[in-house]
Coordinates of C-alpha atoms in Angstrom, one line a residue:
Chain O
X1446 CA -90.6 -4.4 -44.4
X1447 CA -94.2 -5.5 -45.0
X1448 CA -93.1 -8.9 -46.0
X1449 CA -90.7 -9.3 -43.2
X1450 CA -93.3 -8.5 -40.6
X1451 CA -96.2 -10.1 -42.4
X1452 CA -94.8 -13.6 -43.0
X1453 CA -94.0 -14.7 -39.5
X1454 CA -97.1 -12.9 -38.1
X1455 CA -99.7 -14.4 -40.4
X1456 CA -97.9 -17.8 -40.4
X1457 CA -98.0 -17.9 -36.6
X1458 CA -101.6 -16.7 -36.5
X1459 CA -102.9 -19.5 -38.8
X1460 CA -100.6 -22.2 -37.6
X1461 CA -101.3 -21.7 -33.9
X1462 CA -104.4 -19.4 -33.8
X1463 CA -106.9 -21.4 -35.8
X1464 CA -106.4 -24.7 -34.0
X1465 CA -106.6 -22.8 -30.7
X1466 CA -109.9 -21.3 -31.7
X1467 CA -111.4 -24.6 -32.7
X1468 CA -110.1 -26.1 -29.5
X1469 CA -112.0 -23.4 -27.5
X1470 CA -115.1 -24.1 -29.5
X1471 CA -115.0 -27.8 -28.8
X1472 CA -114.4 -27.2 -25.1
X1473 CA -117.5 -25.0 -25.1
X1474 CA -119.3 -27.8 -26.9
X1475 CA -118.3 -30.3 -24.2
X1476 CA -119.4 -28.0 -21.4
X1477 CA -122.7 -27.3 -23.1
X1478 CA -123.3 -31.0 -23.8
X1479 CA -122.6 -31.8 -20.1
X1480 CA -125.2 -29.2 -19.0
X1481 CA -127.6 -30.6 -21.5
X1482 CA -127.2 -34.1 -20.2
X1483 CA -127.7 -33.0 -16.6
X1484 CA -130.9 -31.0 -17.4
X1485 CA -132.6 -34.1 -18.9
Chain V
X539 CA -78.7 -48.3 -50.4
X540 CA -76.5 -51.0 -49.0
X541 CA -77.8 -54.6 -48.7
X542 CA -77.8 -54.4 -44.9
X543 CA -80.2 -51.4 -44.9
X544 CA -82.5 -53.3 -47.3
X545 CA -82.5 -56.2 -44.9
X546 CA -83.4 -54.0 -42.0
X547 CA -86.3 -52.5 -43.8
X548 CA -87.6 -55.9 -45.0
X549 CA -87.1 -57.4 -41.5
X550 CA -89.1 -54.5 -39.9
X551 CA -91.9 -55.0 -42.4
X552 CA -92.0 -58.8 -41.8
X553 CA -92.1 -58.3 -38.0
X554 CA -94.9 -55.7 -38.4
X555 CA -97.0 -58.1 -40.6
X556 CA -96.5 -60.9 -38.1
X557 CA -97.7 -58.7 -35.2
X558 CA -100.8 -57.6 -37.2
X559 CA -101.6 -61.3 -38.1
X560 CA -101.2 -62.3 -34.4
X561 CA -103.5 -59.5 -33.3
X562 CA -106.1 -60.5 -35.8
X563 CA -106.0 -64.1 -34.6
X564 CA -106.0 -63.2 -30.9
X565 CA -108.9 -60.9 -31.1
X566 CA -110.9 -63.0 -33.5
X567 CA -111.6 -65.3 -30.5
X568 CA -113.5 -62.5 -28.8
X569 CA -115.8 -61.9 -31.7
X570 CA -118.9 -64.0 -31.4
X571 CA -121.4 -62.4 -33.8
X572 CA -121.4 -60.4 -37.0
X573 CA -122.5 -57.3 -34.9
X574 CA -119.5 -57.8 -32.6
X575 CA -117.3 -57.8 -35.6
X576 CA -118.6 -54.6 -37.0
X577 CA -119.0 -52.5 -33.8
X578 CA -116.7 -54.2 -31.2
X579 CA -120.0 -55.1 -29.4
X580 CA -120.8 -51.4 -29.0
X581 CA -118.5 -51.3 -25.9
X582 CA -115.6 -49.0 -26.7
X583 CA -114.7 -46.6 -23.9
X584 CA -113.5 -43.1 -24.3
X585 CA -109.8 -43.7 -25.2
X586 CA -110.4 -46.7 -27.4
X587 CA -113.1 -44.9 -29.3
X588 CA -111.1 -41.7 -29.7
X589 CA -108.0 -43.6 -30.8
X590 CA -110.1 -45.7 -33.2
X591 CA -111.5 -42.5 -34.7
X592 CA -108.1 -40.9 -35.0
X593 CA -106.7 -44.1 -36.4
X594 CA -109.4 -44.3 -39.0
X595 CA -108.2 -40.9 -40.3
X596 CA -104.7 -42.2 -40.8
X597 CA -104.1 -43.5 -44.3
X598 CA -101.7 -43.4 -47.2
X599 CA -103.2 -40.0 -47.9
X600 CA -102.6 -38.7 -44.3
X601 CA -98.9 -39.8 -44.6
X602 CA -97.8 -39.4 -48.2
X603 CA -100.6 -37.3 -49.6
X604 CA -100.5 -34.6 -47.0
X605 CA -96.7 -34.3 -47.1
X606 CA -96.9 -34.2 -51.0
X607 CA -99.5 -31.4 -50.7
X608 CA -97.3 -29.5 -48.3
X609 CA -94.4 -29.9 -50.7
X610 CA -96.5 -28.5 -53.6
X611 CA -98.5 -25.8 -51.9
X612 CA -97.1 -25.2 -48.4
X613 CA -99.2 -23.1 -46.0
X614 CA -101.9 -22.5 -48.6
X615 CA -103.3 -25.8 -47.7
X616 CA -103.1 -25.3 -44.0
X617 CA -106.9 -25.4 -43.8
X618 CA -106.7 -29.1 -44.4
X619 CA -105.1 -29.6 -41.0
X620 CA -108.2 -28.1 -39.5
X621 CA -110.9 -29.6 -41.8
X622 CA -109.8 -33.2 -41.6
X623 CA -109.7 -33.7 -37.8
X624 CA -112.7 -31.4 -37.4
X625 CA -114.7 -33.9 -39.5
X626 CA -114.3 -36.6 -36.8
X627 CA -115.3 -34.0 -34.2
X628 CA -118.5 -33.1 -36.1
X629 CA -119.2 -36.8 -36.8
X630 CA -119.1 -37.6 -33.1
X631 CA -120.9 -34.5 -31.9
X632 CA -123.6 -34.1 -34.4
X633 CA -124.4 -37.6 -35.8
X634 CA -123.0 -39.6 -32.9
X635 CA -125.6 -39.2 -30.2
X636 CA -128.5 -40.2 -32.4
X637 CA -126.9 -42.9 -34.6
X638 CA -125.5 -44.6 -31.5
X639 CA -128.9 -44.6 -29.7
X640 CA -130.7 -45.9 -32.8
X641 CA -128.0 -48.6 -33.4
X642 CA -128.4 -49.8 -29.9
X643 CA -132.2 -50.0 -30.1
X644 CA -132.4 -51.6 -33.5
X645 CA -129.1 -53.5 -33.7
X646 CA -127.6 -51.6 -36.5
X647 CA -123.9 -51.6 -37.3
X648 CA -123.5 -49.4 -40.4
X649 CA -125.0 -46.2 -41.7
X650 CA -126.3 -48.2 -44.7
X651 CA -128.6 -50.0 -42.2
X652 CA -129.7 -46.8 -40.7
X653 CA -130.5 -45.2 -44.1
X654 CA -132.5 -48.3 -45.3
X655 CA -134.5 -48.1 -42.1
X656 CA -135.0 -44.4 -41.9
X657 CA -136.1 -44.2 -45.6
X658 CA -138.3 -47.4 -45.2
X659 CA -136.7 -49.0 -48.2
X660 CA -134.6 -52.2 -47.9
X661 CA -134.0 -52.5 -51.7
X662 CA -133.4 -49.4 -53.6
X663 CA -131.9 -47.1 -51.0
X664 CA -129.5 -49.9 -49.9
X665 CA -128.7 -51.0 -53.5
X666 CA -127.9 -47.4 -54.7
X667 CA -126.0 -46.5 -51.6
X668 CA -124.0 -49.8 -51.9
X669 CA -123.2 -49.3 -55.6
X670 CA -121.9 -45.7 -55.0
X671 CA -120.0 -46.9 -51.9
X672 CA -118.1 -49.5 -54.0
X673 CA -117.2 -46.9 -56.6
X674 CA -116.1 -44.3 -54.1
X675 CA -114.1 -46.9 -52.0
X676 CA -112.4 -48.0 -55.2
X677 CA -111.2 -44.5 -56.0
X678 CA -110.0 -44.1 -52.4
X679 CA -108.1 -47.4 -52.7
X680 CA -106.2 -46.3 -55.8
X681 CA -104.7 -43.5 -53.7
X682 CA -103.6 -45.9 -51.0
X683 CA -101.9 -48.2 -53.5
X684 CA -100.1 -45.3 -55.1
X685 CA -98.8 -44.4 -51.6
X686 CA -97.4 -47.9 -51.0
X687 CA -95.7 -48.2 -54.4
X688 CA -94.0 -44.9 -53.7
X689 CA -92.6 -45.9 -50.3
X690 CA -91.0 -49.0 -51.5
X691 CA -89.6 -47.2 -54.6
X692 CA -87.8 -44.6 -52.4
X693 CA -86.8 -46.7 -49.4
X694 CA -86.0 -50.0 -51.2
X695 CA -85.0 -48.7 -54.6
X696 CA -87.6 -50.9 -56.2
X697 CA -89.4 -50.0 -59.4
X698 CA -92.8 -48.4 -58.6
X699 CA -94.8 -51.2 -60.2
X700 CA -92.9 -53.9 -58.3
X701 CA -93.7 -52.5 -54.9
X702 CA -97.3 -51.8 -55.9
X703 CA -98.0 -55.3 -57.2
X704 CA -96.3 -57.1 -54.3
X705 CA -98.0 -55.2 -51.5
X706 CA -101.3 -55.0 -53.3
X707 CA -101.3 -58.8 -53.7
X708 CA -100.4 -59.2 -50.0
X709 CA -103.3 -57.0 -48.8
X710 CA -105.8 -58.6 -51.1
X711 CA -104.9 -62.1 -50.1
X712 CA -104.9 -61.1 -46.4
X713 CA -108.4 -59.7 -46.7
X714 CA -109.7 -62.6 -48.7
X715 CA -108.4 -65.1 -46.2
X716 CA -110.5 -63.3 -43.6
X717 CA -107.7 -61.6 -41.8
X718 CA -110.0 -58.8 -40.8
X719 CA -111.2 -60.3 -37.6
X720 CA -110.1 -57.4 -35.5
X721 CA -110.3 -54.4 -37.8
X722 CA -111.0 -52.1 -34.8
X723 CA -108.0 -53.4 -32.9
X724 CA -105.5 -53.4 -35.7
X725 CA -106.7 -50.0 -36.9
X726 CA -106.0 -48.7 -33.4
X727 CA -102.5 -50.3 -33.2
X728 CA -101.7 -49.0 -36.7
X729 CA -103.0 -45.5 -35.9
X730 CA -100.9 -45.4 -32.8
X731 CA -97.7 -46.3 -34.7
X732 CA -98.4 -43.5 -37.2
X733 CA -99.1 -40.9 -34.6
X734 CA -95.8 -41.7 -32.7
X735 CA -93.7 -42.1 -35.8
X736 CA -94.8 -38.8 -37.5
X737 CA -94.5 -36.7 -34.4
X738 CA -91.0 -38.1 -33.7
X739 CA -90.0 -37.2 -37.2
X740 CA -90.8 -33.5 -37.1
X741 CA -87.8 -32.3 -34.9
X742 CA -85.4 -34.4 -37.0
X743 CA -86.8 -32.9 -40.2
X744 CA -86.9 -29.3 -38.9
X745 CA -83.4 -29.7 -37.7
X746 CA -82.3 -30.9 -41.1
X747 CA -83.4 -27.6 -42.8
X748 CA -82.1 -25.3 -40.0
X749 CA -85.2 -24.9 -37.8
X750 CA -88.7 -23.5 -38.2
X751 CA -87.9 -19.8 -38.7
X752 CA -85.2 -20.4 -41.3
X753 CA -87.4 -22.9 -43.1
X754 CA -90.1 -20.2 -43.5
X755 CA -87.5 -17.7 -44.6
X756 CA -86.3 -20.1 -47.3
X757 CA -89.8 -20.9 -48.3
X758 CA -90.6 -17.5 -49.8
X759 CA -87.7 -18.0 -52.2
X760 CA -88.4 -21.7 -53.0
X761 CA -88.1 -23.0 -56.6
X762 CA -91.4 -23.8 -58.5
X763 CA -92.3 -27.5 -58.7
X764 CA -93.4 -27.8 -62.3
X765 CA -95.8 -26.8 -65.0
X766 CA -98.8 -28.6 -63.5
X767 CA -100.9 -25.8 -62.0
X768 CA -104.2 -26.7 -60.3
X769 CA -106.5 -23.6 -59.7
X770 CA -106.1 -21.9 -56.4
X771 CA -103.2 -24.0 -55.4
X772 CA -100.7 -22.7 -57.9
X773 CA -99.5 -19.5 -56.2
X774 CA -95.8 -18.9 -55.5
X775 CA -94.7 -19.1 -51.9
X776 CA -94.4 -16.1 -49.7
X777 CA -96.2 -13.8 -47.3
X778 CA -99.9 -14.2 -47.7
X779 CA -100.3 -16.9 -50.3
X780 CA -102.2 -19.4 -48.1
X781 CA -105.1 -16.9 -48.0
X782 CA -105.3 -16.8 -51.8
X783 CA -108.5 -17.8 -53.7
X784 CA -110.5 -18.3 -50.5
X785 CA -113.5 -19.5 -52.6
X786 CA -111.5 -22.5 -53.8
X787 CA -109.8 -23.3 -50.5
X788 CA -113.0 -23.0 -48.5
X789 CA -115.2 -25.0 -50.9
X790 CA -112.5 -27.7 -51.0
X791 CA -111.3 -27.9 -47.4
X792 CA -114.2 -26.1 -45.7
X793 CA -117.0 -28.1 -47.3
X794 CA -116.0 -31.1 -49.5
X795 CA -113.1 -32.6 -47.4
X796 CA -114.6 -31.6 -44.0
X797 CA -118.2 -32.8 -44.5
X798 CA -117.3 -35.6 -47.0
X799 CA -115.0 -37.2 -44.5
X800 CA -117.6 -36.8 -41.7
X801 CA -119.9 -39.2 -43.7
X802 CA -117.2 -41.5 -45.1
X803 CA -118.1 -45.1 -44.3
X804 CA -114.8 -45.8 -42.5
X805 CA -115.3 -42.8 -40.2
X806 CA -119.0 -42.6 -39.5
X807 CA -119.5 -46.3 -38.8
X808 CA -117.3 -45.9 -35.7
X809 CA -120.0 -44.0 -33.9
X810 CA -121.9 -47.3 -33.5
X811 CA -119.0 -48.6 -31.4
X812 CA -118.9 -46.3 -28.3
X813 CA -120.7 -47.1 -25.0
X814 CA -120.0 -44.0 -23.0
X815 CA -121.6 -40.5 -23.1
X816 CA -118.1 -39.1 -22.4
X817 CA -117.2 -40.0 -26.0
X818 CA -119.7 -37.4 -27.2
X819 CA -118.6 -34.8 -24.7
X820 CA -114.8 -34.8 -24.8
X821 CA -114.4 -37.1 -27.9
X822 CA -114.7 -34.3 -30.4
X823 CA -112.0 -32.3 -28.7
X824 CA -109.6 -35.2 -28.1
X825 CA -110.1 -36.6 -31.7
X826 CA -109.5 -33.1 -33.1
X827 CA -106.3 -32.5 -31.2
X828 CA -104.8 -35.9 -32.0
X829 CA -105.7 -35.6 -35.7
X830 CA -104.6 -32.0 -36.0
X831 CA -101.2 -32.8 -34.4
X832 CA -100.5 -35.7 -36.8
X833 CA -101.7 -33.8 -39.9
X834 CA -99.8 -30.6 -39.0
X835 CA -96.7 -32.7 -38.4
X836 CA -97.0 -34.4 -41.8
X837 CA -97.5 -31.1 -43.6
X838 CA -94.5 -29.5 -41.9
X839 CA -92.4 -32.5 -43.1
X840 CA -93.7 -31.7 -46.7
X841 CA -93.0 -28.0 -46.4
X842 CA -89.5 -28.7 -45.0
X843 CA -89.1 -31.1 -48.0
X844 CA -89.8 -28.3 -50.4
X845 CA -87.1 -26.2 -48.8
X846 CA -84.6 -29.1 -48.8
X847 CA -85.3 -29.8 -52.4
X848 CA -84.9 -26.1 -53.4
X849 CA -81.6 -26.0 -51.7
X850 CA -80.6 -29.2 -53.6
X851 CA -80.3 -31.3 -50.4
X852 CA -82.8 -34.0 -51.6
X853 CA -83.8 -35.3 -55.0
X854 CA -87.4 -35.7 -56.0
X855 CA -87.9 -37.9 -59.1
X856 CA -89.9 -36.7 -62.1
X857 CA -93.6 -37.7 -62.2
X858 CA -94.0 -40.7 -64.5
X859 CA -97.3 -39.5 -66.0
X860 CA -97.5 -35.7 -65.7
X861 CA -94.8 -34.4 -68.1
X862 CA -92.3 -32.0 -66.6
X863 CA -93.7 -32.2 -63.1
X864 CA -92.0 -33.4 -59.9
X865 CA -93.5 -36.4 -58.1
X866 CA -94.5 -34.4 -55.0
X867 CA -95.9 -37.4 -53.1
X868 CA -92.4 -38.8 -52.9
X869 CA -91.4 -36.1 -50.4
X870 CA -92.2 -38.0 -47.2
X871 CA -90.0 -41.1 -47.9
X872 CA -87.3 -38.8 -49.4
X873 CA -87.3 -36.8 -46.2
X874 CA -87.1 -40.0 -44.2
X875 CA -84.0 -40.9 -46.2
X876 CA -82.5 -37.5 -45.7
X877 CA -83.3 -36.6 -42.1
X878 CA -83.7 -39.9 -40.3
X879 CA -80.7 -42.1 -39.4
X880 CA -80.6 -45.2 -41.6
X881 CA -81.1 -47.6 -38.7
X882 CA -84.6 -46.1 -38.2
X883 CA -85.7 -46.4 -41.9
X884 CA -87.3 -49.8 -41.3
X885 CA -89.4 -48.3 -38.5
X886 CA -90.6 -45.5 -40.7
X887 CA -91.3 -47.9 -43.6
X888 CA -93.6 -49.7 -41.1
X889 CA -95.2 -46.4 -40.1
X890 CA -96.3 -45.7 -43.6
X891 CA -97.3 -49.3 -44.3
X892 CA -99.4 -49.2 -41.2
X893 CA -101.2 -46.1 -42.4
X894 CA -101.9 -47.6 -45.8
X895 CA -102.9 -51.0 -44.5
X896 CA -105.3 -49.9 -41.9
X897 CA -107.3 -48.0 -44.5
X898 CA -106.9 -50.5 -47.3
X899 CA -108.2 -53.5 -45.4
X900 CA -111.2 -51.5 -44.2
X901 CA -112.0 -50.3 -47.7
X902 CA -111.7 -53.8 -49.2
X903 CA -114.0 -55.1 -46.5
X904 CA -116.5 -52.4 -47.2
X905 CA -116.4 -53.3 -50.9
X906 CA -116.9 -57.0 -50.1
X907 CA -119.9 -56.4 -47.9
X908 CA -121.5 -53.8 -50.2
X909 CA -121.3 -56.2 -53.1
X910 CA -122.3 -59.4 -51.3
X911 CA -125.0 -58.0 -49.0
X912 CA -126.3 -54.7 -50.4
X913 CA -126.3 -55.8 -54.0
X914 CA -126.1 -59.6 -54.4
X915 CA -128.3 -60.7 -51.5
X916 CA -130.6 -57.7 -51.5
X917 CA -131.2 -57.3 -55.2
X918 CA -130.1 -60.4 -57.1
X919 CA -130.6 -63.5 -55.0
X920 CA -132.4 -63.0 -51.6
X921 CA -132.2 -66.7 -50.8
X922 CA -128.5 -67.1 -51.2
X923 CA -126.8 -69.1 -48.4
X924 CA -124.2 -67.6 -46.1
X925 CA -121.5 -69.5 -47.8
X926 CA -122.5 -68.2 -51.2
X927 CA -122.6 -64.7 -49.9
X928 CA -119.1 -65.1 -48.4
X929 CA -117.6 -66.3 -51.6
X930 CA -119.3 -63.6 -53.6
X931 CA -117.8 -61.1 -51.2
X932 CA -114.3 -62.6 -51.7
X933 CA -114.7 -62.5 -55.4
X934 CA -115.7 -58.9 -55.3
X935 CA -112.6 -58.1 -53.2
X936 CA -110.3 -59.9 -55.6
X937 CA -111.8 -58.2 -58.7
X938 CA -112.0 -54.7 -57.4
X939 CA -108.6 -55.1 -55.7
X940 CA -106.9 -56.0 -59.1
X941 CA -108.7 -53.3 -61.0
X942 CA -107.6 -50.6 -58.6
X943 CA -104.0 -51.8 -58.7
X944 CA -104.1 -51.6 -62.5
X945 CA -105.5 -48.0 -62.1
X946 CA -102.7 -47.2 -59.6
X947 CA -100.1 -48.1 -62.2
X948 CA -100.5 -44.6 -63.7
X949 CA -100.5 -42.4 -60.6
X950 CA -102.2 -39.0 -60.5
X951 CA -100.1 -35.8 -60.1
X952 CA -101.0 -35.7 -56.4
X953 CA -102.6 -38.5 -54.3
X954 CA -104.6 -35.7 -52.8
X955 CA -106.6 -35.0 -56.0
X956 CA -107.8 -38.6 -56.0
X957 CA -108.8 -38.7 -52.3
X958 CA -110.6 -35.3 -52.6
X959 CA -112.5 -36.6 -55.6
X960 CA -113.7 -39.6 -53.5
X961 CA -114.5 -37.3 -50.5
X962 CA -116.4 -34.9 -52.8
X963 CA -118.5 -37.8 -54.1
X964 CA -119.2 -39.0 -50.5
X965 CA -120.1 -35.4 -49.5
X966 CA -122.6 -35.0 -52.4
X967 CA -124.1 -38.5 -52.1
X968 CA -124.6 -39.0 -48.4
X969 CA -124.2 -35.8 -46.4
X970 CA -127.6 -34.3 -47.4
X971 CA -129.7 -37.4 -47.0
X972 CA -128.0 -38.3 -43.7
X973 CA -128.5 -34.9 -42.1
X974 CA -131.9 -34.7 -43.6
X975 CA -132.8 -38.1 -42.3
X976 CA -131.6 -37.4 -38.8
X977 CA -133.1 -34.0 -38.3
X978 CA -136.0 -33.5 -40.8
X979 CA -139.2 -35.4 -40.2
X980 CA -140.6 -34.6 -43.7
X981 CA -137.6 -36.3 -45.5
X982 CA -139.0 -39.1 -47.7
X983 CA -137.7 -42.2 -49.4
X984 CA -138.1 -40.7 -52.9
X985 CA -136.3 -37.6 -51.8
X986 CA -133.4 -39.8 -50.5
X987 CA -133.1 -41.8 -53.7
X988 CA -133.3 -38.6 -55.8
X989 CA -130.8 -36.7 -53.6
X990 CA -128.2 -39.5 -53.6
X991 CA -128.3 -40.2 -57.3
X992 CA -128.5 -36.6 -58.4
X993 CA -125.7 -35.5 -56.1
X994 CA -123.4 -38.3 -57.1
X995 CA -124.0 -37.9 -60.9
X996 CA -123.7 -34.1 -60.7
X997 CA -120.3 -34.5 -58.9
X998 CA -119.1 -37.0 -61.5
X999 CA -120.1 -34.8 -64.4
X1000 CA -118.7 -31.6 -62.8
X1001 CA -115.5 -33.6 -62.1
X1002 CA -115.1 -34.7 -65.7
X1003 CA -115.6 -31.1 -66.9
X1004 CA -113.2 -29.7 -64.3
X1005 CA -110.6 -32.4 -64.5
X1006 CA -110.2 -32.1 -60.7
X1007 CA -106.5 -32.0 -61.0
X1008 CA -106.5 -35.6 -62.3
X1009 CA -106.7 -34.8 -66.0
X1010 CA -106.5 -31.5 -68.0
X1011 CA -110.0 -30.0 -68.3
X1012 CA -111.5 -31.2 -71.6
X1013 CA -113.3 -27.9 -72.3
X1014 CA -110.3 -25.8 -71.2
X1015 CA -112.4 -24.5 -68.4
X1016 CA -112.1 -24.9 -64.6
X1017 CA -114.6 -24.0 -61.9
X1018 CA -113.3 -21.2 -59.6
X1019 CA -114.5 -23.4 -56.7
X1020 CA -114.1 -27.1 -55.8
X1021 CA -116.5 -28.9 -58.3
X1022 CA -118.1 -31.3 -55.7
X1023 CA -120.0 -28.3 -54.3
X1024 CA -122.1 -28.4 -57.4
X1025 CA -123.1 -32.0 -56.5
X1026 CA -123.9 -30.9 -53.0
X1027 CA -126.2 -28.0 -54.2
X1028 CA -127.9 -30.3 -56.7
X1029 CA -128.4 -33.0 -54.0
X1030 CA -129.9 -30.5 -51.5
X1031 CA -132.3 -29.0 -54.0
X1032 CA -133.6 -32.3 -55.4
X1033 CA -133.8 -33.9 -51.9
X1034 CA -135.9 -31.1 -50.5
X1035 CA -138.1 -30.7 -53.6
X1036 CA -138.9 -34.4 -54.0
X1037 CA -139.5 -34.8 -50.2
X1038 CA -142.0 -32.0 -50.2
X1039 CA -143.7 -33.3 -53.3
X1040 CA -144.1 -36.9 -52.1
X1041 CA -146.3 -38.5 -49.4
X1042 CA -145.2 -38.0 -45.8
X1043 CA -143.1 -40.8 -44.4
X1044 CA -144.9 -43.3 -42.1
X1045 CA -145.2 -41.9 -38.5
X1046 CA -144.0 -45.1 -37.0
X1047 CA -140.6 -45.0 -38.9
X1048 CA -140.1 -41.3 -37.9
X1049 CA -140.7 -42.2 -34.2
X1050 CA -138.6 -45.4 -34.2
X1051 CA -135.7 -43.6 -36.0
X1052 CA -135.7 -40.8 -33.5
X1053 CA -136.1 -38.2 -36.3
X1054 CA -136.5 -34.6 -35.5
X1055 CA -134.7 -31.3 -34.9
X1056 CA -132.8 -32.3 -31.8
X1057 CA -129.4 -33.8 -31.2
X1058 CA -130.1 -36.3 -28.5
X1059 CA -133.0 -38.5 -27.6
X1060 CA -133.8 -38.4 -23.9
X1061 CA -136.6 -41.0 -23.8
X1062 CA -136.3 -44.7 -22.9

């Protein structure tokens, strides 16, 4: 049971979740950098 | 394979080579100066720059090596898909703003130029950095040649050494003849071919093993590959195995591959080429997404290949050097043969050839300039004429090219181990002195030389002890983490200690090189 549930869940989390997190971080970077450029 | 198929593959390769040559000639007319040549005149816009960055990532490793790794270790190495494209994001976001501004002000085209200026030393810093660069590029090259030998072996039924010698000779002659006029443009074209080819292949491959869900089900019961068991990557497949030995996975992908690639000459020198601030804002995200999609696709092909092999649908030959092991890097061409209709084989042979060539010609060019400029002109004969420097560069390309082909005749268990070794050396040689140079005003010339040398040597020694997956560990002992981290720690300590112990760098250099704890320089 543990294996049946765990395999698809963790796979989906790593395969789709981690890139999504990094994408969000890089969007945050772009917005911050834009603000930074305007302030100067 | 029937004769007609062989002809289609050969014809596709010939057409591809003709296009590349034509592009080289066409764009060579737009190149007026050496600086134009190296940085495309510093005028690349957002899309050209992003595609150039993503294209520079694509290599024999990205195609064959990543698939081979997926075949061998499946989701355990998923971190690689994040680390590799993230390295171009970090390179653009963290080093990009400053290096680009300095390059514009002082007319620099490579990070070697920057280091020599920042550490106010035109001889030693340049010479040492150039020597290490030749060595590291040569290791990287071996991996590329292995990839190309494998493709022709599987798709054309040639002997491995035949394909290797033939394509190796073609690339060396092409570079020596000066066919590198338009590296930026051909890299871009080759990168684009690879992106499209790999992404198109995934649905075909997934279909051939019954879809994504059934592939993952079959994966947990897959057959073991062979007796060769690198640390941390040797777990059986199943539920949570990609999270095993986090120390090894994170020091390898999280540090060595990630940061090593971010300072690799063929990646970081691209930041001198953009003209637009948009490249720094949205470039990191766009580069990451394109890179991640390609790498993830390639790895899925490798994972599907493991399932297909387990079910007896494809045949993977035995490794010629590692006894009893399967030649995992063969999985990409084997899956092309299995899942792609034969009329398209030629197209996919070109896809892989493009990946290998775009990296190989860049690496050979780097070796040529390192030797002729950084070593010959800088250290041996400062008064050498341009002609003499050119011929020395060509000779270096021919010699290093032949030596690396010889080395590629006995391929490693996985291309990946070789590429990681090169990235680990780049990481421990340049990362600390580059970041220190950009953001720390107290970093000195002596610190830089000490940091580069000690980091490189410590990595080589640690690699020899550990074996790094390339040979069995001579002392029967492996580190529980990726060995290059030892070089990084050594380099950091020595760099900081020597910098603090030596005289402050000249104020003028610090000002002109925009050094300090800020990302972007807002002055005039």
